[in-house]
Coordinates of C-alpha atoms in Angstrom, one line a residue:
Chain A
M1 CA 69.1 -30.9 98.5
K2 CA 69.0 -34.4 96.9
I3 CA 71.3 -37.0 98.4
L4 CA 72.1 -40.3 96.7
Y5 CA 73.7 -43.5 98.1
F6 CA 75.0 -46.5 96.3
S7 CA 76.3 -50.0 97.0
W8 CA 76.9 -50.9 100.6
V9 CA 76.4 -47.2 101.6
K10 CA 72.8 -47.5 100.3
Q11 CA 72.4 -50.9 102.1
R12 CA 73.6 -49.6 105.4
I13 CA 71.4 -46.5 105.2
G14 CA 68.4 -48.5 104.0
H15 CA 67.5 -46.3 101.0
G16 CA 69.2 -44.8 98.0
V17 CA 67.7 -41.3 97.8
E18 CA 66.7 -38.7 100.3
T19 CA 65.9 -35.0 100.2
V20 CA 67.3 -32.9 103.0
T21 CA 67.2 -29.3 104.1
L22 CA 70.5 -28.2 105.3
P23 CA 71.3 -25.7 108.1
P24 CA 73.2 -22.6 107.0
S25 CA 76.4 -24.1 108.7
V26 CA 76.6 -26.9 106.2
N27 CA 78.4 -25.6 103.1
R28 CA 80.8 -28.3 101.9
T29 CA 80.6 -32.0 101.1
G30 CA 82.7 -32.9 104.2
Q31 CA 80.3 -30.9 106.4
L32 CA 77.4 -32.6 104.8
R33 CA 78.8 -36.0 105.4
E34 CA 79.3 -35.2 109.1
W35 CA 75.8 -33.7 109.4
L36 CA 74.3 -36.8 107.9
L37 CA 75.9 -39.1 110.5
D38 CA 73.2 -38.2 113.1
R39 CA 70.2 -39.0 111.0
S40 CA 70.2 -42.7 111.8
P41 CA 72.6 -45.5 113.1
G42 CA 72.6 -46.7 109.4
H43 CA 73.9 -43.3 108.3
R44 CA 76.6 -43.5 110.9
A45 CA 77.6 -47.0 109.8
A46 CA 77.7 -46.0 106.2
L47 CA 79.3 -42.6 106.3
A48 CA 81.6 -42.6 109.4
D49 CA 84.8 -43.4 107.5
A50 CA 85.5 -40.8 104.9
E51 CA 88.6 -42.7 103.7
V52 CA 86.5 -45.5 102.2
L53 CA 84.0 -43.2 100.6
R54 CA 83.8 -41.3 97.4
V55 CA 81.6 -38.2 96.9
A56 CA 80.3 -36.6 93.7
R57 CA 78.5 -33.3 93.2
N58 CA 76.3 -33.0 90.2
L59 CA 77.7 -36.1 88.6
T60 CA 81.3 -35.1 89.0
Y61 CA 83.8 -36.6 91.5
C62 CA 84.9 -34.0 94.1
D63 CA 86.7 -33.8 97.4
W64 CA 85.5 -33.1 100.9
E65 CA 86.1 -29.3 100.5
E66 CA 83.8 -29.0 97.6
P67 CA 81.2 -26.2 98.2
I68 CA 77.6 -27.3 97.9
A69 CA 74.4 -25.3 97.3
D70 CA 70.7 -25.9 97.3
G71 CA 69.6 -27.7 94.1
D72 CA 72.8 -29.8 94.0
E73 CA 72.7 -33.5 93.7
I74 CA 75.3 -35.1 96.0
A75 CA 76.2 -38.8 96.0
F76 CA 78.1 -40.9 98.5
F77 CA 79.4 -44.3 97.5
P78 CA 82.4 -46.7 97.9
P79 CA 85.3 -46.9 95.4
V80 CA 83.9 -48.2 92.1
T81 CA 84.3 -51.8 90.9
G82 CA 82.7 -52.0 87.5
G83 CA 84.1 -53.1 84.2
Chain B
M1 CA 78.8 -44.3 71.6
V2 CA 77.9 -45.1 75.1
R3 CA 75.2 -47.5 76.2
I4 CA 74.2 -48.5 79.8
Q5 CA 71.6 -51.2 79.8
Q6 CA 70.3 -54.2 81.7
E7 CA 69.8 -56.4 78.6
D8 CA 72.6 -58.3 76.9
F9 CA 74.5 -57.1 73.8
D10 CA 75.9 -58.9 70.7
P11 CA 79.7 -58.4 70.4
G12 CA 79.7 -59.6 66.8
H13 CA 77.1 -57.0 65.9
E14 CA 79.0 -54.3 67.7
L15 CA 82.2 -55.2 65.8
A16 CA 80.3 -55.2 62.6
L17 CA 79.0 -51.7 63.3
L18 CA 82.4 -50.5 64.0
S19 CA 83.8 -52.0 60.8
Q20 CA 81.0 -50.3 58.8
I21 CA 81.9 -46.8 60.0
G22 CA 83.9 -46.1 56.8
P23 CA 86.3 -47.5 54.3
N24 CA 89.2 -46.0 56.2
V25 CA 88.8 -48.4 59.2
G26 CA 91.9 -50.6 59.2
G27 CA 91.7 -52.1 62.7
I28 CA 89.1 -52.8 65.4
A29 CA 90.1 -53.7 68.9
S30 CA 87.6 -54.9 71.4
F31 CA 87.4 -56.2 75.0
V32 CA 84.5 -58.1 76.4
G33 CA 84.2 -58.7 80.2
L34 CA 82.4 -61.8 81.5
V35 CA 81.1 -62.9 84.9
R36 CA 83.4 -65.6 86.2
D37 CA 82.2 -68.5 88.3
M38 CA 84.9 -68.0 90.9
A39 CA 86.3 -64.9 92.6
G40 CA 89.3 -64.9 95.0
G41 CA 88.8 -68.7 95.4
R42 CA 85.1 -68.4 96.2
P43 CA 82.3 -69.8 94.0
V44 CA 80.1 -67.1 92.5
T45 CA 76.5 -68.0 91.5
A46 CA 75.4 -64.5 90.5
L47 CA 76.8 -61.0 90.1
T48 CA 74.6 -58.0 90.8
L49 CA 75.7 -54.6 89.5
D50 CA 74.5 -51.4 91.1
H51 CA 75.2 -48.2 89.3
Y52 CA 74.6 -44.4 89.3
H53 CA 72.9 -44.1 86.0
E54 CA 73.2 -40.4 85.0
M55 CA 76.8 -40.2 86.3
S56 CA 77.8 -43.5 84.6
V57 CA 76.6 -42.1 81.3
K58 CA 78.5 -38.8 81.9
M59 CA 81.7 -40.6 83.0
L60 CA 81.7 -43.0 80.0
E61 CA 81.1 -40.1 77.7
N62 CA 84.0 -38.3 79.3
I63 CA 86.2 -41.4 79.0
E64 CA 85.3 -41.7 75.3
A65 CA 86.1 -38.0 74.7
E66 CA 89.4 -38.5 76.4
A67 CA 90.3 -41.5 74.2
R68 CA 89.3 -39.6 71.1
A69 CA 91.5 -36.7 72.2
R70 CA 94.5 -39.0 72.6
W71 CA 94.1 -41.2 69.6
P72 CA 92.8 -40.7 66.0
L73 CA 89.8 -42.9 66.5
L74 CA 87.0 -43.4 63.9
G75 CA 84.7 -45.2 66.3
V76 CA 84.3 -45.9 70.0
T77 CA 81.6 -48.2 71.6
L78 CA 81.2 -48.5 75.3
I79 CA 78.5 -50.8 76.7
H80 CA 78.1 -51.6 80.4
R81 CA 75.3 -53.7 81.8
Y82 CA 73.7 -53.5 85.3
G83 CA 71.4 -55.7 87.3
R84 CA 71.7 -59.4 88.1
L85 CA 74.0 -61.5 85.9
S86 CA 74.9 -65.2 85.9
P87 CA 78.4 -66.7 85.4
G88 CA 79.3 -66.6 81.7
E89 CA 77.2 -63.6 81.0
R90 CA 78.7 -60.5 79.4
I91 CA 79.2 -57.4 81.6
V92 CA 81.0 -54.9 79.5
F93 CA 82.1 -54.2 75.9
V94 CA 84.8 -51.8 74.7
G95 CA 85.3 -51.5 71.0
T96 CA 87.5 -49.0 69.0
A97 CA 88.0 -48.5 65.3
A98 CA 91.0 -46.7 63.8
A99 CA 92.9 -46.6 60.5
H100 CA 95.9 -48.3 62.2
R101 CA 96.1 -51.0 64.8
Q102 CA 98.1 -49.1 67.4
A103 CA 95.4 -46.5 68.0
A104 CA 92.7 -49.1 68.2
L105 CA 94.6 -51.4 70.6
D106 CA 96.1 -48.8 72.9
S107 CA 92.8 -46.9 73.2
C108 CA 90.9 -50.1 73.9
S109 CA 93.2 -50.8 76.9
F110 CA 93.0 -47.2 78.0
L111 CA 89.2 -47.2 77.9
I112 CA 88.7 -50.4 80.0
D113 CA 91.4 -49.2 82.5
W114 CA 89.7 -45.8 83.0
L115 CA 86.2 -47.3 83.0
K116 CA 87.2 -49.7 85.8
T117 CA 88.4 -46.8 88.1
D118 CA 86.1 -44.0 87.0
A119 CA 82.6 -45.3 86.1
P120 CA 80.2 -45.5 89.1
F121 CA 79.4 -49.3 89.0
W122 CA 79.5 -51.6 92.0
K123 CA 79.7 -55.4 91.8
E124 CA 78.1 -57.6 94.5
E125 CA 78.9 -61.3 94.3
T126 CA 76.4 -63.9 95.4
G127 CA 77.7 -67.4 96.4
P128 CA 77.0 -70.2 98.7
A129 CA 78.3 -68.1 101.6
G130 CA 76.1 -65.2 100.9
R131 CA 76.5 -61.9 99.2
Q132 CA 79.6 -59.7 99.2
W133 CA 80.5 -56.4 97.7
V134 CA 83.6 -56.6 95.5
A135 CA 86.6 -54.8 96.9
P136 CA 88.5 -52.4 94.5
R137 CA 91.7 -53.9 93.3
K138 CA 94.9 -51.9 93.8
E139 CA 96.1 -53.2 90.5
D140 CA 93.3 -51.4 88.8
E141 CA 94.4 -48.1 90.4
E142 CA 97.9 -48.7 89.2
R143 CA 96.9 -49.5 85.6
R144 CA 94.8 -46.3 85.6
K145 CA 97.9 -44.3 86.7
R146 CA 100.1 -45.6 83.9
W147 CA 97.9 -43.5 81.6
R148 CA 98.7 -40.3 83.5
Q149 CA 95.9 -37.7 83.0
Chain C
M1 CA 94.3 -72.2 67.6
V2 CA 95.7 -71.1 64.3
R3 CA 93.9 -71.0 61.0
I4 CA 95.2 -69.7 57.6
Q5 CA 92.5 -69.6 55.0
Q6 CA 91.2 -67.9 51.9
E7 CA 87.6 -67.7 53.1
D8 CA 86.2 -65.1 55.5
F9 CA 85.6 -65.6 59.2
D10 CA 83.0 -64.4 61.6
P11 CA 84.5 -62.4 64.5
G12 CA 81.3 -62.7 66.6
H13 CA 81.5 -66.5 66.3
E14 CA 85.2 -66.5 67.2
L15 CA 84.5 -64.4 70.3
A16 CA 81.6 -66.7 71.2
L17 CA 84.0 -69.7 71.0
L18 CA 86.5 -68.0 73.2
S19 CA 83.9 -67.1 75.8
Q20 CA 82.7 -70.8 75.9
I21 CA 86.1 -72.1 76.8
G22 CA 85.2 -72.3 80.4
P23 CA 83.5 -70.5 83.3
N24 CA 86.8 -69.1 84.4
V25 CA 87.1 -66.7 81.4
G26 CA 86.7 -63.2 82.6
G27 CA 88.0 -61.2 79.7
I28 CA 88.3 -61.6 75.9
A29 CA 90.4 -59.2 73.9
S30 CA 90.3 -59.2 70.1
F31 CA 91.7 -57.4 67.1
V32 CA 90.3 -57.5 63.6
G33 CA 92.4 -56.1 60.7
L34 CA 90.5 -54.8 57.6
V35 CA 91.5 -53.8 54.1
R36 CA 91.4 -50.0 53.8
D37 CA 90.5 -48.2 50.7
M38 CA 93.5 -45.9 50.9
A39 CA 97.2 -46.5 51.7
G40 CA 99.8 -43.8 51.9
G41 CA 97.4 -41.4 50.1
R42 CA 96.8 -43.8 47.2
P43 CA 93.4 -45.4 46.5
V44 CA 93.3 -49.2 46.9
T45 CA 90.8 -51.2 45.0
A46 CA 92.1 -54.7 46.1
L47 CA 94.7 -56.2 48.3
T48 CA 96.3 -59.5 47.4
L49 CA 98.1 -61.5 50.1
D50 CA 100.9 -64.0 49.2
H51 CA 102.0 -66.3 51.9
Y52 CA 104.3 -69.2 52.6
H53 CA 101.7 -71.6 53.9
E54 CA 103.7 -74.2 56.0
M55 CA 105.9 -71.6 57.5
S56 CA 103.0 -69.3 58.3
V57 CA 101.3 -72.1 60.2
K58 CA 104.5 -72.8 62.1
M59 CA 105.2 -69.2 62.8
L60 CA 101.7 -68.5 64.1
E61 CA 101.9 -71.6 66.3
N62 CA 105.2 -70.4 67.7
I63 CA 103.7 -67.0 68.3
E64 CA 100.7 -68.5 70.1
A65 CA 103.1 -70.6 72.2
E66 CA 105.2 -67.6 73.1
A67 CA 102.1 -65.7 74.2
R68 CA 100.9 -68.6 76.3
A69 CA 104.3 -68.8 77.9
R70 CA 104.2 -65.1 78.9
W71 CA 100.5 -64.8 80.0
P72 CA 98.1 -67.1 81.8
L73 CA 95.8 -67.5 78.7
L74 CA 92.7 -69.8 78.5
G75 CA 92.3 -69.4 74.8
V76 CA 94.1 -68.0 71.7
T77 CA 92.6 -67.7 68.2
L78 CA 94.8 -66.5 65.3
I79 CA 93.2 -66.4 61.8
H80 CA 94.9 -65.0 58.8
R81 CA 93.5 -64.9 55.3
Y82 CA 95.3 -65.0 52.0
G83 CA 94.3 -64.3 48.4
R84 CA 92.6 -61.3 46.8
L85 CA 90.5 -59.1 49.1
S86 CA 88.5 -56.0 48.6
P87 CA 88.4 -52.9 50.8
G88 CA 86.4 -53.5 53.9
E89 CA 87.1 -57.2 53.9
R90 CA 88.6 -58.8 57.0
I91 CA 92.3 -59.9 56.8
V92 CA 93.3 -61.0 60.3
F93 CA 91.7 -62.0 63.6
V94 CA 93.5 -62.2 67.0
G95 CA 91.5 -63.2 70.0
T96 CA 92.6 -64.0 73.6
A97 CA 90.7 -65.2 76.6
A98 CA 91.9 -65.0 80.1
A99 CA 90.7 -64.9 83.7
H100 CA 91.7 -61.2 83.9
R101 CA 91.7 -58.4 81.4
Q102 CA 95.3 -57.5 81.6
A103 CA 96.5 -60.8 80.2
A104 CA 93.9 -60.8 77.5
L105 CA 94.6 -57.2 76.4
D106 CA 98.4 -57.3 76.6
S107 CA 98.7 -60.7 74.8
C108 CA 96.4 -59.5 72.1
S109 CA 98.7 -56.5 71.3
F110 CA 101.7 -58.8 71.6
L111 CA 100.3 -61.3 69.1
I112 CA 99.4 -58.8 66.4
D113 CA 102.7 -57.1 66.8
W114 CA 104.7 -60.4 66.4
L115 CA 102.5 -61.6 63.7
K116 CA 103.2 -58.4 61.7
T117 CA 106.9 -58.9 61.8
D118 CA 107.3 -62.7 61.9
A119 CA 104.5 -64.4 59.9
P120 CA 105.4 -64.8 56.2
F121 CA 102.6 -62.9 54.5
W122 CA 103.1 -60.2 51.8
K123 CA 100.5 -57.6 50.8
E124 CA 100.2 -56.3 47.3
E125 CA 98.0 -53.3 46.7
T126 CA 96.0 -52.8 43.5
G127 CA 94.9 -49.3 42.6
P128 CA 94.3 -47.1 39.6
A129 CA 98.0 -46.7 39.1
G130 CA 98.7 -50.4 39.1
R131 CA 99.9 -53.0 41.6
Q132 CA 102.5 -52.4 44.2
W133 CA 104.0 -54.5 47.0
V134 CA 103.5 -53.0 50.5
A135 CA 106.8 -51.8 52.1
P136 CA 107.4 -53.0 55.6
R137 CA 106.9 -50.2 58.2
K138 CA 109.7 -49.3 60.6
E139 CA 107.1 -48.7 63.3
D140 CA 106.1 -52.4 63.1
E141 CA 109.7 -53.4 63.8
E142 CA 109.8 -51.0 66.8
R143 CA 106.6 -52.2 68.3
R144 CA 108.0 -55.8 67.9
K145 CA 111.1 -54.8 69.8
R146 CA 109.2 -53.4 72.7
W147 CA 108.3 -57.0 73.6
R148 CA 112.0 -58.0 73.7
Q149 CA 112.3 -61.6 73.0
Chain D
M1 CA 117.2 -79.1 47.0
K2 CA 113.8 -77.3 47.0
I3 CA 114.0 -73.5 46.7
L4 CA 110.9 -71.3 47.3
Y5 CA 110.4 -67.6 46.4
F6 CA 107.6 -65.3 47.5
S7 CA 106.2 -61.8 46.8
W8 CA 108.3 -59.7 44.4
V9 CA 111.2 -62.2 44.6
K10 CA 108.8 -64.7 42.9
Q11 CA 107.6 -62.2 40.4
R12 CA 111.1 -61.2 39.3
I13 CA 112.2 -64.8 39.0
G14 CA 109.0 -65.8 37.3
H15 CA 108.2 -68.9 39.4
G16 CA 107.8 -69.7 43.0
V17 CA 109.4 -73.1 43.3
E18 CA 112.5 -74.8 41.8
T19 CA 114.6 -77.8 42.5
V20 CA 118.3 -77.4 42.2
T21 CA 121.3 -79.7 42.4
L22 CA 124.1 -77.9 44.2
P23 CA 127.8 -78.1 43.5
P24 CA 129.9 -79.2 46.6
S25 CA 131.2 -75.7 47.1
V26 CA 127.7 -74.3 48.0
N27 CA 127.2 -75.1 51.7
R28 CA 125.5 -72.1 53.2
T29 CA 122.4 -69.9 52.5
G30 CA 124.6 -67.0 51.5
Q31 CA 126.6 -69.1 49.0
L32 CA 123.3 -70.5 47.7
R33 CA 122.0 -66.9 47.1
E34 CA 125.1 -66.0 45.1
W35 CA 125.1 -69.2 43.2
L36 CA 121.4 -68.7 42.1
L37 CA 122.2 -65.2 40.7
D38 CA 123.5 -66.7 37.4
R39 CA 120.5 -68.8 36.7
S40 CA 118.7 -66.0 34.9
P41 CA 118.4 -62.2 34.8
G42 CA 115.3 -62.6 36.9
H43 CA 117.2 -64.4 39.6
R44 CA 119.8 -61.6 39.5
A45 CA 117.1 -58.9 39.8
A46 CA 115.5 -60.7 42.7
L47 CA 118.4 -61.9 44.7
A48 CA 121.3 -59.4 44.1
D49 CA 120.6 -57.3 47.2
A50 CA 120.9 -59.5 50.3
E51 CA 119.9 -56.5 52.5
V52 CA 116.3 -56.5 51.3
L53 CA 115.9 -60.2 51.5
R54 CA 115.0 -62.7 54.2
V55 CA 115.9 -66.4 54.1
A56 CA 114.4 -69.4 55.8
R57 CA 115.7 -72.9 56.1
N58 CA 113.1 -75.6 56.7
L59 CA 110.4 -73.1 57.8
T60 CA 112.7 -71.2 60.2
Y61 CA 114.3 -67.8 59.7
C62 CA 118.0 -68.0 59.5
D63 CA 121.0 -65.8 58.4
W64 CA 123.3 -66.0 55.4
E65 CA 125.8 -68.2 57.4
E66 CA 123.3 -71.0 57.9
P67 CA 124.6 -74.4 56.7
I68 CA 122.4 -76.1 54.1
A69 CA 122.1 -79.8 53.1
D70 CA 120.4 -81.8 50.5
G71 CA 116.8 -82.3 51.4
D72 CA 116.4 -78.9 52.9
E73 CA 113.7 -76.5 51.9
I74 CA 115.1 -73.0 51.5
A75 CA 112.9 -69.9 50.9
F76 CA 113.9 -66.4 49.8
F77 CA 111.5 -63.5 50.3
P78 CA 111.3 -59.8 51.2
P79 CA 110.5 -58.6 54.8
V80 CA 107.0 -59.7 55.6
T81 CA 104.0 -57.3 55.5
G82 CA 101.1 -59.3 56.8
G83 CA 98.6 -58.7 59.7

């Protein structure tokens, strides 16, 4: 599964893209976020507080209950500030 | 029409294209966003825009479709830049063409309000004190809500 | 800044002037009104604008002052043409510059709404069936009232 | 006193400017409108219906009760349709 990070999430993690192989127990975006925390201190610093994060599945905003499947592209980022 | 690009754009040219859509265009509204040299009382020497390209394209296309569903628009142009910009540089262009001014003006406000809260761009300000990611403004959320989905 | 003139204007140039007002300009909103080739289902081959020059200048200056009193504007440009115009030609330009987009967008709508009901211009349409003075639109009165004086 | 006409008011009257000398009984814009009706059939056609007219005194909109004085510039015209 392809995971993308942006803005300060990317900075804290140290890179913007990674490919992960999920254990069978990780089936939703919220579970994925928790599972990613242990990959590095940067991941923990970036992803610990779900309140300040947004998540998108296959280019569409979703919530932390969204089911995920192999082949999905999941992105984690802060609230947007463009325009 | 949606464009996400690093290079600058020419607002006069974009307005001209909208006015040439057809002889039924009676009004063209536009908004241009620029990099300011101050933000929250702090000097800004550069603004760097991170973005999620494929999702930005998709979200702006969705926003355009939503505006076209709500107003009888003859043309819509959405341009958003990314990368490192200096104060005074253009960031974003929203242009709408319609037979009557109300549709053009209201949809232009709608588009920039939605773009602000929905399009995945992130601004980082550089100043004498270092770099800092811009915090989302509550006001933007509230303006977005006025348009109730 | 108010200009009432027979000759055309360049919207891109007017936007550039507004963006050059100062490094604190963060948003520029504009509206351009064009001559349509149809009106109320009738073809239009020309539009002729009569106006009361001295009073138009005064009313547009009043309207600009009212907008500046309501919003923190860094720049306002109002241009209105008179004389004989062909379909596709520009009639009116409203441009506003502000630190934030809300002031620019809202004041731009305000200015065109007030201009429509307060500035002494009169449109006469020419078509295959002859010439006809344009009737005021009730909708314009209502939009003007939304801004309660 | 200088009187101006615009749009179809001017067309019906046949000219856009005239200078008139008022009798002492004409002191308000409404009285002026009525007094002008007899100057020509065009004036009557243009000015008979106050409901469809606007009046301005010295570049400012006013109503039919507005006092007028020598040296004023008074304009009669239909509701505006610019923009």
